[in-house]
């Protein structure tokens, strides 16, 4: 039995709320159960220095957790002078996931930065961030098209992410903190609305996993992400 009493293939309650940040070109408050992340998209009318003159744009991301997003206060990373290795790894993952479904040529020489700020953490903050970031990016691009900054929508597909794992010998979908902290295997899947795989992160934490467990987690992830991308579609309709 899972700590949350959910079935192995049952996700937490997921919601996507648009237009929650007044000044951002696109924004989304995403909730995976008790994990809440505010995603905002900000447009800059120039690309990063290393990309200038190449006629294409860039989509990047920054990720952070508020000090009391967890049970005890975490020191702000700005106080230490640089983001942690975990933070850098997560924000690069978010950026890669969004660029996988974006036609950067259609952006022109512009950059969109997605800020993912974790308000409350209960496992799966990176997967929630990717799922909400797509909505924020979509609305930023829609804002740009509405002002004739771009002619067409550069998005090729939707993209979302979900965690899976092996908990007490069973493959389960969408781990919360209680499961994540005790799982034998921890995995994150990033996939598109059409079923393409963008990235898989998988680690044996307390015990190795076999091909059957890998296939089971992939099957759970595909079903979960299909539900998430349909929710994204309905949210921006």
JSON list of C-alpha atoms in Angstrom, two decimals:
[
{"chain": "A", "resi": 1, "resn": "UNK", "atom": "CA", "xyz": [0.00, 0.00, 0.00]},
{"chain": "A", "resi": 2, "resn": "UNK", "atom": "CA", "xyz": [1.32, 3.43, -0.95]},
{"chain": "A", "resi": 3, "resn": "UNK", "atom": "CA", "xyz": [1.52, 5.98, 1.91]},
{"chain": "A", "resi": 4, "resn": "UNK", "atom": "CA", "xyz": [-1.06, 8.12, 0.07]},
{"chain": "A", "resi": 5, "resn": "UNK", "atom": "CA", "xyz": [-3.37, 5.09, -0.42]},
{"chain": "A", "resi": 6, "resn": "UNK", "atom": "CA", "xyz": [-3.23, 5.68, -4.19]},
{"chain": "A", "resi": 7, "resn": "UNK", "atom": "CA", "xyz": [-3.26, 2.85, -6.72]},
{"chain": "A", "resi": 8, "resn": "UNK", "atom": "CA", "xyz": [0.11, 2.17, -8.44]},
{"chain": "A", "resi": 9, "resn": "UNK", "atom": "CA", "xyz": [-1.03, 3.96, -11.62]},
{"chain": "A", "resi": 10, "resn": "UNK", "atom": "CA", "xyz": [-2.83, 6.80, -9.83]},
{"chain": "A", "resi": 11, "resn": "UNK", "atom": "CA", "xyz": [-1.43, 10.32, -9.95]},
{"chain": "A", "resi": 12, "resn": "UNK", "atom": "CA", "xyz": [-1.93, 13.00, -7.37]},
{"chain": "A", "resi": 13, "resn": "UNK", "atom": "CA", "xyz": [-4.54, 15.67, -8.12]},
{"chain": "A", "resi": 14, "resn": "UNK", "atom": "CA", "xyz": [-3.04, 17.91, -10.83]},
{"chain": "A", "resi": 15, "resn": "UNK", "atom": "CA", "xyz": [-4.15, 21.45, -11.70]},
{"chain": "A", "resi": 16, "resn": "UNK", "atom": "CA", "xyz": [-2.87, 24.14, -14.06]},
{"chain": "A", "resi": 17, "resn": "UNK", "atom": "CA", "xyz": [-3.94, 27.73, -13.46]},
{"chain": "A", "resi": 18, "resn": "UNK", "atom": "CA", "xyz": [-3.02, 30.34, -16.09]},
{"chain": "A", "resi": 19, "resn": "UNK", "atom": "CA", "xyz": [-2.45, 34.10, -15.84]},
{"chain": "A", "resi": 20, "resn": "UNK", "atom": "CA", "xyz": [-1.51, 34.15, -12.16]},
{"chain": "A", "resi": 21, "resn": "UNK", "atom": "CA", "xyz": [1.35, 36.68, -12.51]},
{"chain": "A", "resi": 22, "resn": "UNK", "atom": "CA", "xyz": [0.15, 40.11, -13.58]},
{"chain": "A", "resi": 23, "resn": "UNK", "atom": "CA", "xyz": [3.28, 41.35, -15.32]},
{"chain": "A", "resi": 24, "resn": "UNK", "atom": "CA", "xyz": [4.67, 38.19, -16.94]},
{"chain": "A", "resi": 25, "resn": "UNK", "atom": "CA", "xyz": [4.03, 37.51, -20.63]},
{"chain": "A", "resi": 26, "resn": "UNK", "atom": "CA", "xyz": [2.93, 34.01, -19.62]},
{"chain": "A", "resi": 27, "resn": "UNK", "atom": "CA", "xyz": [2.38, 32.32, -16.25]},
{"chain": "A", "resi": 28, "resn": "UNK", "atom": "CA", "xyz": [1.03, 29.15, -14.68]},
{"chain": "A", "resi": 29, "resn": "UNK", "atom": "CA", "xyz": [0.56, 27.90, -11.14]},
{"chain": "A", "resi": 30, "resn": "UNK", "atom": "CA", "xyz": [0.95, 24.13, -11.33]},
{"chain": "A", "resi": 31, "resn": "UNK", "atom": "CA", "xyz": [-0.02, 21.77, -8.53]},
{"chain": "A", "resi": 32, "resn": "UNK", "atom": "CA", "xyz": [0.87, 18.10, -8.27]},
{"chain": "A", "resi": 33, "resn": "UNK", "atom": "CA", "xyz": [-0.84, 17.31, -4.99]},
{"chain": "A", "resi": 34, "resn": "UNK", "atom": "CA", "xyz": [1.02, 19.27, -2.30]},
{"chain": "A", "resi": 35, "resn": "UNK", "atom": "CA", "xyz": [3.81, 20.29, -4.70]},
{"chain": "A", "resi": 36, "resn": "UNK", "atom": "CA", "xyz": [3.07, 23.80, -5.95]},
{"chain": "A", "resi": 37, "resn": "UNK", "atom": "CA", "xyz": [5.24, 25.65, -8.48]},
{"chain": "A", "resi": 38, "resn": "UNK", "atom": "CA", "xyz": [4.81, 29.13, -9.95]},
{"chain": "A", "resi": 39, "resn": "UNK", "atom": "CA", "xyz": [6.06, 29.26, -13.55]},
{"chain": "A", "resi": 40, "resn": "UNK", "atom": "CA", "xyz": [6.49, 32.60, -15.32]},
{"chain": "A", "resi": 41, "resn": "UNK", "atom": "CA", "xyz": [7.69, 33.33, -18.86]},
{"chain": "A", "resi": 42, "resn": "UNK", "atom": "CA", "xyz": [9.58, 36.55, -19.61]},
{"chain": "A", "resi": 43, "resn": "UNK", "atom": "CA", "xyz": [10.45, 37.83, -23.09]},
{"chain": "A", "resi": 44, "resn": "UNK", "atom": "CA", "xyz": [13.71, 39.58, -23.93]},
{"chain": "A", "resi": 45, "resn": "UNK", "atom": "CA", "xyz": [14.04, 41.20, -27.34]},
{"chain": "A", "resi": 46, "resn": "UNK", "atom": "CA", "xyz": [17.54, 39.83, -27.83]},
{"chain": "A", "resi": 47, "resn": "UNK", "atom": "CA", "xyz": [19.14, 36.39, -27.70]},
{"chain": "A", "resi": 48, "resn": "UNK", "atom": "CA", "xyz": [22.04, 35.44, -25.42]},
{"chain": "A", "resi": 49, "resn": "UNK", "atom": "CA", "xyz": [25.39, 36.91, -26.48]},
{"chain": "A", "resi": 50, "resn": "UNK", "atom": "CA", "xyz": [26.71, 33.63, -27.90]},
{"chain": "A", "resi": 51, "resn": "UNK", "atom": "CA", "xyz": [23.69, 33.33, -30.22]},
{"chain": "A", "resi": 52, "resn": "UNK", "atom": "CA", "xyz": [23.58, 36.83, -31.65]},
{"chain": "A", "resi": 53, "resn": "UNK", "atom": "CA", "xyz": [23.66, 37.18, -35.41]},
{"chain": "A", "resi": 54, "resn": "UNK", "atom": "CA", "xyz": [22.45, 33.62, -36.06]},
{"chain": "A", "resi": 55, "resn": "UNK", "atom": "CA", "xyz": [18.81, 34.51, -36.72]},
{"chain": "A", "resi": 56, "resn": "UNK", "atom": "CA", "xyz": [17.30, 32.27, -34.08]},
{"chain": "A", "resi": 57, "resn": "UNK", "atom": "CA", "xyz": [16.12, 32.55, -30.50]},
{"chain": "A", "resi": 58, "resn": "UNK", "atom": "CA", "xyz": [16.50, 30.66, -27.26]},
{"chain": "A", "resi": 59, "resn": "UNK", "atom": "CA", "xyz": [14.35, 29.27, -24.46]},
{"chain": "A", "resi": 60, "resn": "UNK", "atom": "CA", "xyz": [15.99, 28.85, -21.08]},
{"chain": "A", "resi": 61, "resn": "UNK", "atom": "CA", "xyz": [14.89, 28.28, -17.49]},
{"chain": "A", "resi": 62, "resn": "UNK", "atom": "CA", "xyz": [15.76, 29.12, -13.92]},
{"chain": "A", "resi": 63, "resn": "UNK", "atom": "CA", "xyz": [14.59, 27.09, -10.91]},
{"chain": "A", "resi": 64, "resn": "UNK", "atom": "CA", "xyz": [14.53, 27.83, -7.22]},
{"chain": "A", "resi": 65, "resn": "UNK", "atom": "CA", "xyz": [12.81, 26.79, -4.02]},
{"chain": "A", "resi": 66, "resn": "UNK", "atom": "CA", "xyz": [11.47, 29.30, -1.54]},
{"chain": "A", "resi": 67, "resn": "UNK", "atom": "CA", "xyz": [13.10, 29.01, 1.91]},
{"chain": "A", "resi": 68, "resn": "UNK", "atom": "CA", "xyz": [10.01, 27.46, 3.52]},
{"chain": "A", "resi": 69, "resn": "UNK", "atom": "CA", "xyz": [8.96, 25.27, 0.60]},
{"chain": "A", "resi": 70, "resn": "UNK", "atom": "CA", "xyz": [10.07, 22.34, 2.79]},
{"chain": "A", "resi": 71, "resn": "UNK", "atom": "CA", "xyz": [9.62, 21.30, 6.42]},
{"chain": "A", "resi": 72, "resn": "UNK", "atom": "CA", "xyz": [12.59, 23.37, 7.59]},
{"chain": "A", "resi": 73, "resn": "UNK", "atom": "CA", "xyz": [13.92, 26.65, 6.26]},
{"chain": "A", "resi": 74, "resn": "UNK", "atom": "CA", "xyz": [16.43, 26.33, 3.46]},
{"chain": "A", "resi": 75, "resn": "UNK", "atom": "CA", "xyz": [18.94, 29.13, 2.98]},
{"chain": "A", "resi": 76, "resn": "UNK", "atom": "CA", "xyz": [18.40, 31.15, -0.18]},
{"chain": "A", "resi": 77, "resn": "UNK", "atom": "CA", "xyz": [20.97, 30.20, -2.79]},
{"chain": "A", "resi": 78, "resn": "UNK", "atom": "CA", "xyz": [21.52, 33.87, -3.58]},
{"chain": "A", "resi": 79, "resn": "UNK", "atom": "CA", "xyz": [23.01, 34.16, -0.08]},
{"chain": "A", "resi": 80, "resn": "UNK", "atom": "CA", "xyz": [25.69, 31.60, -0.92]},
{"chain": "A", "resi": 81, "resn": "UNK", "atom": "CA", "xyz": [26.56, 33.32, -4.18]},
{"chain": "A", "resi": 82, "resn": "UNK", "atom": "CA", "xyz": [25.74, 30.55, -6.64]},
{"chain": "A", "resi": 83, "resn": "UNK", "atom": "CA", "xyz": [23.06, 27.93, -7.35]},
{"chain": "A", "resi": 84, "resn": "UNK", "atom": "CA", "xyz": [23.65, 24.39, -6.12]},
{"chain": "A", "resi": 85, "resn": "UNK", "atom": "CA", "xyz": [24.51, 21.57, -8.46]},
{"chain": "A", "resi": 86, "resn": "UNK", "atom": "CA", "xyz": [20.98, 20.20, -8.06]},
{"chain": "A", "resi": 87, "resn": "UNK", "atom": "CA", "xyz": [19.45, 23.54, -9.02]},
{"chain": "A", "resi": 88, "resn": "UNK", "atom": "CA", "xyz": [21.65, 23.86, -12.10]},
{"chain": "A", "resi": 89, "resn": "UNK", "atom": "CA", "xyz": [20.81, 20.33, -13.20]},
{"chain": "A", "resi": 90, "resn": "UNK", "atom": "CA", "xyz": [17.06, 20.89, -12.83]},
{"chain": "A", "resi": 91, "resn": "UNK", "atom": "CA", "xyz": [16.95, 24.21, -14.65]},
{"chain": "A", "resi": 92, "resn": "UNK", "atom": "CA", "xyz": [18.97, 22.77, -17.53]},
{"chain": "A", "resi": 93, "resn": "UNK", "atom": "CA", "xyz": [16.50, 19.88, -17.72]},
{"chain": "A", "resi": 94, "resn": "UNK", "atom": "CA", "xyz": [13.56, 22.29, -17.87]},
{"chain": "A", "resi": 95, "resn": "UNK", "atom": "CA", "xyz": [15.24, 24.30, -20.63]},
{"chain": "A", "resi": 96, "resn": "UNK", "atom": "CA", "xyz": [16.09, 21.21, -22.69]},
{"chain": "A", "resi": 97, "resn": "UNK", "atom": "CA", "xyz": [12.54, 19.92, -22.36]},
{"chain": "A", "resi": 98, "resn": "UNK", "atom": "CA", "xyz": [10.98, 23.14, -23.64]},
{"chain": "A", "resi": 99, "resn": "UNK", "atom": "CA", "xyz": [13.48, 23.58, -26.49]},
{"chain": "A", "resi": 100, "resn": "UNK", "atom": "CA", "xyz": [12.68, 20.05, -27.67]},
{"chain": "A", "resi": 101, "resn": "UNK", "atom": "CA", "xyz": [9.21, 21.21, -28.74]},
{"chain": "A", "resi": 102, "resn": "UNK", "atom": "CA", "xyz": [10.04, 24.77, -29.84]},
{"chain": "A", "resi": 103, "resn": "UNK", "atom": "CA", "xyz": [11.08, 25.97, -33.29]},
{"chain": "A", "resi": 104, "resn": "UNK", "atom": "CA", "xyz": [13.82, 28.38, -32.28]},
{"chain": "A", "resi": 105, "resn": "UNK", "atom": "CA", "xyz": [14.16, 29.82, -35.79]},
{"chain": "A", "resi": 106, "resn": "UNK", "atom": "CA", "xyz": [10.58, 31.08, -35.61]},
{"chain": "A", "resi": 107, "resn": "UNK", "atom": "CA", "xyz": [11.38, 33.03, -32.44]},
{"chain": "A", "resi": 108, "resn": "UNK", "atom": "CA", "xyz": [13.80, 35.30, -34.24]},
{"chain": "A", "resi": 109, "resn": "UNK", "atom": "CA", "xyz": [16.64, 36.79, -32.21]},
{"chain": "A", "resi": 110, "resn": "UNK", "atom": "CA", "xyz": [14.80, 36.75, -28.90]},
{"chain": "A", "resi": 111, "resn": "UNK", "atom": "CA", "xyz": [15.04, 34.86, -25.61]},
{"chain": "A", "resi": 112, "resn": "UNK", "atom": "CA", "xyz": [12.28, 33.58, -23.36]},
{"chain": "A", "resi": 113, "resn": "UNK", "atom": "CA", "xyz": [13.23, 32.78, -19.77]},
{"chain": "A", "resi": 114, "resn": "UNK", "atom": "CA", "xyz": [10.98, 30.53, -17.72]},
{"chain": "A", "resi": 115, "resn": "UNK", "atom": "CA", "xyz": [11.28, 31.00, -13.95]},
{"chain": "A", "resi": 116, "resn": "UNK", "atom": "CA", "xyz": [10.07, 28.04, -11.91]},
{"chain": "A", "resi": 117, "resn": "UNK", "atom": "CA", "xyz": [9.74, 28.93, -8.23]},
{"chain": "A", "resi": 118, "resn": "UNK", "atom": "CA", "xyz": [8.74, 26.13, -5.88]},
{"chain": "A", "resi": 119, "resn": "UNK", "atom": "CA", "xyz": [6.25, 27.48, -3.34]},
{"chain": "A", "resi": 120, "resn": "UNK", "atom": "CA", "xyz": [5.71, 24.14, -1.63]},
{"chain": "A", "resi": 121, "resn": "UNK", "atom": "CA", "xyz": [7.55, 20.86, -2.16]},
{"chain": "A", "resi": 122, "resn": "UNK", "atom": "CA", "xyz": [6.25, 17.32, -1.67]},
{"chain": "A", "resi": 123, "resn": "UNK", "atom": "CA", "xyz": [8.24, 15.44, -4.31]},
{"chain": "A", "resi": 124, "resn": "UNK", "atom": "CA", "xyz": [8.27, 15.83, -8.09]},
{"chain": "A", "resi": 125, "resn": "UNK", "atom": "CA", "xyz": [9.19, 19.52, -8.22]},
{"chain": "A", "resi": 126, "resn": "UNK", "atom": "CA", "xyz": [11.11, 19.17, -11.50]},
{"chain": "A", "resi": 127, "resn": "UNK", "atom": "CA", "xyz": [8.33, 17.24, -13.22]},
{"chain": "A", "resi": 128, "resn": "UNK", "atom": "CA", "xyz": [5.69, 19.72, -12.06]},
{"chain": "A", "resi": 129, "resn": "UNK", "atom": "CA", "xyz": [7.95, 22.58, -13.21]},
{"chain": "A", "resi": 130, "resn": "UNK", "atom": "CA", "xyz": [8.27, 21.19, -16.74]},
{"chain": "A", "resi": 131, "resn": "UNK", "atom": "CA", "xyz": [4.53, 20.59, -17.01]},
{"chain": "A", "resi": 132, "resn": "UNK", "atom": "CA", "xyz": [3.62, 24.10, -15.83]},
{"chain": "A", "resi": 133, "resn": "UNK", "atom": "CA", "xyz": [6.48, 25.74, -17.76]},
{"chain": "A", "resi": 134, "resn": "UNK", "atom": "CA", "xyz": [5.01, 24.56, -21.05]},
{"chain": "A", "resi": 135, "resn": "UNK", "atom": "CA", "xyz": [1.76, 26.40, -20.29]},
{"chain": "A", "resi": 136, "resn": "UNK", "atom": "CA", "xyz": [3.65, 29.58, -19.36]},
{"chain": "A", "resi": 137, "resn": "UNK", "atom": "CA", "xyz": [5.72, 29.33, -22.57]},
{"chain": "A", "resi": 138, "resn": "UNK", "atom": "CA", "xyz": [2.61, 28.73, -24.67]},
{"chain": "A", "resi": 139, "resn": "UNK", "atom": "CA", "xyz": [0.94, 31.85, -23.27]},
{"chain": "A", "resi": 140, "resn": "UNK", "atom": "CA", "xyz": [4.07, 33.94, -23.77]},
{"chain": "A", "resi": 141, "resn": "UNK", "atom": "CA", "xyz": [4.21, 32.88, -27.42]},
{"chain": "A", "resi": 142, "resn": "UNK", "atom": "CA", "xyz": [0.48, 33.56, -27.80]},
{"chain": "A", "resi": 143, "resn": "UNK", "atom": "CA", "xyz": [1.08, 37.04, -26.31]},
{"chain": "A", "resi": 144, "resn": "UNK", "atom": "CA", "xyz": [3.84, 37.60, -28.87]},
{"chain": "A", "resi": 145, "resn": "UNK", "atom": "CA", "xyz": [1.69, 36.47, -31.78]},
{"chain": "A", "resi": 146, "resn": "UNK", "atom": "CA", "xyz": [-1.16, 38.69, -30.65]},
{"chain": "A", "resi": 147, "resn": "UNK", "atom": "CA", "xyz": [1.20, 41.68, -30.96]},
{"chain": "A", "resi": 148, "resn": "UNK", "atom": "CA", "xyz": [2.62, 40.57, -34.32]},
{"chain": "A", "resi": 149, "resn": "UNK", "atom": "CA", "xyz": [6.06, 39.96, -32.79]},
{"chain": "A", "resi": 150, "resn": "UNK", "atom": "CA", "xyz": [5.94, 36.50, -34.36]},
{"chain": "A", "resi": 151, "resn": "UNK", "atom": "CA", "xyz": [3.73, 35.35, -37.21]},
{"chain": "A", "resi": 152, "resn": "UNK", "atom": "CA", "xyz": [3.03, 31.75, -36.19]},
{"chain": "A", "resi": 153, "resn": "UNK", "atom": "CA", "xyz": [3.23, 29.68, -33.01]},
{"chain": "A", "resi": 154, "resn": "UNK", "atom": "CA", "xyz": [6.70, 28.10, -32.74]},
{"chain": "A", "resi": 155, "resn": "UNK", "atom": "CA", "xyz": [5.49, 25.21, -30.55]},
{"chain": "A", "resi": 156, "resn": "UNK", "atom": "CA", "xyz": [5.63, 21.85, -32.33]},
{"chain": "A", "resi": 157, "resn": "UNK", "atom": "CA", "xyz": [4.05, 19.81, -29.54]},
{"chain": "A", "resi": 158, "resn": "UNK", "atom": "CA", "xyz": [3.22, 19.74, -25.86]},
{"chain": "A", "resi": 159, "resn": "UNK", "atom": "CA", "xyz": [5.73, 18.46, -23.31]},
{"chain": "A", "resi": 160, "resn": "UNK", "atom": "CA", "xyz": [5.20, 17.26, -19.74]},
{"chain": "A", "resi": 161, "resn": "UNK", "atom": "CA", "xyz": [6.99, 15.17, -17.15]},
{"chain": "A", "resi": 162, "resn": "UNK", "atom": "CA", "xyz": [6.19, 12.74, -14.38]},
{"chain": "A", "resi": 163, "resn": "UNK", "atom": "CA", "xyz": [8.11, 10.70, -11.83]},
{"chain": "A", "resi": 164, "resn": "UNK", "atom": "CA", "xyz": [7.96, 6.94, -11.40]},
{"chain": "A", "resi": 165, "resn": "UNK", "atom": "CA", "xyz": [9.70, 4.56, -9.06]},
{"chain": "A", "resi": 166, "resn": "UNK", "atom": "CA", "xyz": [9.91, 1.18, -7.44]},
{"chain": "A", "resi": 167, "resn": "UNK", "atom": "CA", "xyz": [8.47, 1.40, -3.93]},
{"chain": "A", "resi": 168, "resn": "UNK", "atom": "CA", "xyz": [8.39, -1.73, -1.76]},
{"chain": "A", "resi": 169, "resn": "UNK", "atom": "CA", "xyz": [8.89, -3.84, -4.86]},
{"chain": "A", "resi": 170, "resn": "UNK", "atom": "CA", "xyz": [6.05, -2.29, -6.87]},
{"chain": "A", "resi": 171, "resn": "UNK", "atom": "CA", "xyz": [6.32, 0.11, -9.82]},
{"chain": "A", "resi": 172, "resn": "UNK", "atom": "CA", "xyz": [4.36, 3.28, -9.02]},
{"chain": "A", "resi": 173, "resn": "UNK", "atom": "CA", "xyz": [3.49, 6.58, -10.72]},
{"chain": "A", "resi": 174, "resn": "UNK", "atom": "CA", "xyz": [4.02, 10.17, -9.49]},
{"chain": "A", "resi": 175, "resn": "UNK", "atom": "CA", "xyz": [5.97, 9.79, -6.25]},
{"chain": "A", "resi": 176, "resn": "UNK", "atom": "CA", "xyz": [5.35, 12.15, -3.35]},
{"chain": "A", "resi": 177, "resn": "UNK", "atom": "CA", "xyz": [8.09, 12.85, -0.80]},
{"chain": "A", "resi": 178, "resn": "UNK", "atom": "CA", "xyz": [7.28, 9.90, 1.46]},
{"chain": "A", "resi": 179, "resn": "UNK", "atom": "CA", "xyz": [7.73, 7.50, -1.44]},
{"chain": "A", "resi": 180, "resn": "UNK", "atom": "CA", "xyz": [10.59, 9.34, -3.11]},
{"chain": "A", "resi": 181, "resn": "UNK", "atom": "CA", "xyz": [12.68, 9.31, 0.06]},
{"chain": "A", "resi": 182, "resn": "UNK", "atom": "CA", "xyz": [12.24, 5.54, 0.51]},
{"chain": "A", "resi": 183, "resn": "UNK", "atom": "CA", "xyz": [12.04, 4.27, -3.09]},
{"chain": "A", "resi": 184, "resn": "UNK", "atom": "CA", "xyz": [14.32, 1.50, -4.32]},
{"chain": "A", "resi": 185, "resn": "UNK", "atom": "CA", "xyz": [14.40, 3.15, -7.76]},
{"chain": "A", "resi": 186, "resn": "UNK", "atom": "CA", "xyz": [13.70, 6.77, -8.67]},
{"chain": "A", "resi": 187, "resn": "UNK", "atom": "CA", "xyz": [12.94, 7.89, -12.23]},
{"chain": "A", "resi": 188, "resn": "UNK", "atom": "CA", "xyz": [11.80, 11.00, -14.11]},
{"chain": "A", "resi": 189, "resn": "UNK", "atom": "CA", "xyz": [10.32, 10.83, -17.60]},
{"chain": "A", "resi": 190, "resn": "UNK", "atom": "CA", "xyz": [9.90, 13.79, -19.99]},
{"chain": "A", "resi": 191, "resn": "UNK", "atom": "CA", "xyz": [7.71, 13.12, -23.02]},
{"chain": "A", "resi": 192, "resn": "UNK", "atom": "CA", "xyz": [5.78, 14.99, -25.70]},
{"chain": "A", "resi": 193, "resn": "UNK", "atom": "CA", "xyz": [2.08, 14.96, -26.40]},
{"chain": "A", "resi": 194, "resn": "UNK", "atom": "CA", "xyz": [2.69, 12.69, -29.40]},
{"chain": "A", "resi": 195, "resn": "UNK", "atom": "CA", "xyz": [4.54, 10.18, -27.20]},
{"chain": "A", "resi": 196, "resn": "UNK", "atom": "CA", "xyz": [8.13, 11.06, -28.08]},
{"chain": "A", "resi": 197, "resn": "UNK", "atom": "CA", "xyz": [10.69, 10.66, -25.31]},
{"chain": "A", "resi": 198, "resn": "UNK", "atom": "CA", "xyz": [12.70, 13.78, -24.51]},
{"chain": "A", "resi": 199, "resn": "UNK", "atom": "CA", "xyz": [14.67, 12.57, -21.51]},
{"chain": "A", "resi": 200, "resn": "UNK", "atom": "CA", "xyz": [14.72, 9.79, -18.93]},
{"chain": "A", "resi": 201, "resn": "UNK", "atom": "CA", "xyz": [16.52, 10.05, -15.58]},
{"chain": "A", "resi": 202, "resn": "UNK", "atom": "CA", "xyz": [16.62, 6.79, -13.65]},
{"chain": "A", "resi": 203, "resn": "UNK", "atom": "CA", "xyz": [18.66, 5.74, -10.63]},
{"chain": "A", "resi": 204, "resn": "UNK", "atom": "CA", "xyz": [18.77, 2.66, -8.44]},
{"chain": "A", "resi": 205, "resn": "UNK", "atom": "CA", "xyz": [18.66, 4.12, -4.93]},
{"chain": "A", "resi": 206, "resn": "UNK", "atom": "CA", "xyz": [18.46, 1.13, -2.57]},
{"chain": "A", "resi": 207, "resn": "UNK", "atom": "CA", "xyz": [18.38, -1.81, -4.97]},
{"chain": "A", "resi": 208, "resn": "UNK", "atom": "CA", "xyz": [18.98, -2.46, -8.66]},
{"chain": "A", "resi": 209, "resn": "UNK", "atom": "CA", "xyz": [16.06, -2.72, -11.08]},
{"chain": "A", "resi": 210, "resn": "UNK", "atom": "CA", "xyz": [15.49, -5.09, -13.99]},
{"chain": "A", "resi": 211, "resn": "UNK", "atom": "CA", "xyz": [14.10, -4.78, -17.52]},
{"chain": "A", "resi": 212, "resn": "UNK", "atom": "CA", "xyz": [10.60, -5.74, -16.43]},
{"chain": "A", "resi": 213, "resn": "UNK", "atom": "CA", "xyz": [10.54, -2.94, -13.85]},
{"chain": "A", "resi": 214, "resn": "UNK", "atom": "CA", "xyz": [11.96, -0.51, -16.41]},
{"chain": "A", "resi": 215, "resn": "UNK", "atom": "CA", "xyz": [9.20, -1.44, -18.86]},
{"chain": "A", "resi": 216, "resn": "UNK", "atom": "CA", "xyz": [6.57, -1.13, -16.13]},
{"chain": "A", "resi": 217, "resn": "UNK", "atom": "CA", "xyz": [7.77, 2.37, -15.18]},
{"chain": "A", "resi": 218, "resn": "UNK", "atom": "CA", "xyz": [7.85, 3.43, -18.82]},
{"chain": "A", "resi": 219, "resn": "UNK", "atom": "CA", "xyz": [4.28, 2.21, -19.27]},
{"chain": "A", "resi": 220, "resn": "UNK", "atom": "CA", "xyz": [3.13, 4.12, -16.20]},
{"chain": "A", "resi": 221, "resn": "UNK", "atom": "CA", "xyz": [4.94, 7.25, -17.36]},
{"chain": "A", "resi": 222, "resn": "UNK", "atom": "CA", "xyz": [3.43, 7.12, -20.85]},
{"chain": "A", "resi": 223, "resn": "UNK", "atom": "CA", "xyz": [-0.09, 6.88, -19.42]},
{"chain": "A", "resi": 224, "resn": "UNK", "atom": "CA", "xyz": [0.55, 9.63, -16.86]},
{"chain": "A", "resi": 225, "resn": "UNK", "atom": "CA", "xyz": [2.09, 12.04, -19.36]},
{"chain": "A", "resi": 226, "resn": "UNK", "atom": "CA", "xyz": [-0.74, 11.40, -21.81]},
{"chain": "A", "resi": 227, "resn": "UNK", "atom": "CA", "xyz": [-3.13, 12.62, -19.12]},
{"chain": "A", "resi": 228, "resn": "UNK", "atom": "CA", "xyz": [-0.92, 15.63, -18.36]},
{"chain": "A", "resi": 229, "resn": "UNK", "atom": "CA", "xyz": [-0.62, 16.72, -22.00]},
{"chain": "A", "resi": 230, "resn": "UNK", "atom": "CA", "xyz": [-4.38, 16.40, -22.44]},
{"chain": "A", "resi": 231, "resn": "UNK", "atom": "CA", "xyz": [-4.79, 18.64, -19.37]},
{"chain": "A", "resi": 232, "resn": "UNK", "atom": "CA", "xyz": [-2.36, 21.13, -20.93]},
{"chain": "A", "resi": 233, "resn": "UNK", "atom": "CA", "xyz": [-4.37, 21.06, -24.17]},
{"chain": "A", "resi": 234, "resn": "UNK", "atom": "CA", "xyz": [-7.62, 21.71, -22.32]},
{"chain": "A", "resi": 235, "resn": "UNK", "atom": "CA", "xyz": [-6.04, 24.45, -20.20]},
{"chain": "A", "resi": 236, "resn": "UNK", "atom": "CA", "xyz": [-4.82, 26.54, -23.15]},
{"chain": "A", "resi": 237, "resn": "UNK", "atom": "CA", "xyz": [-7.83, 25.86, -25.39]}
]
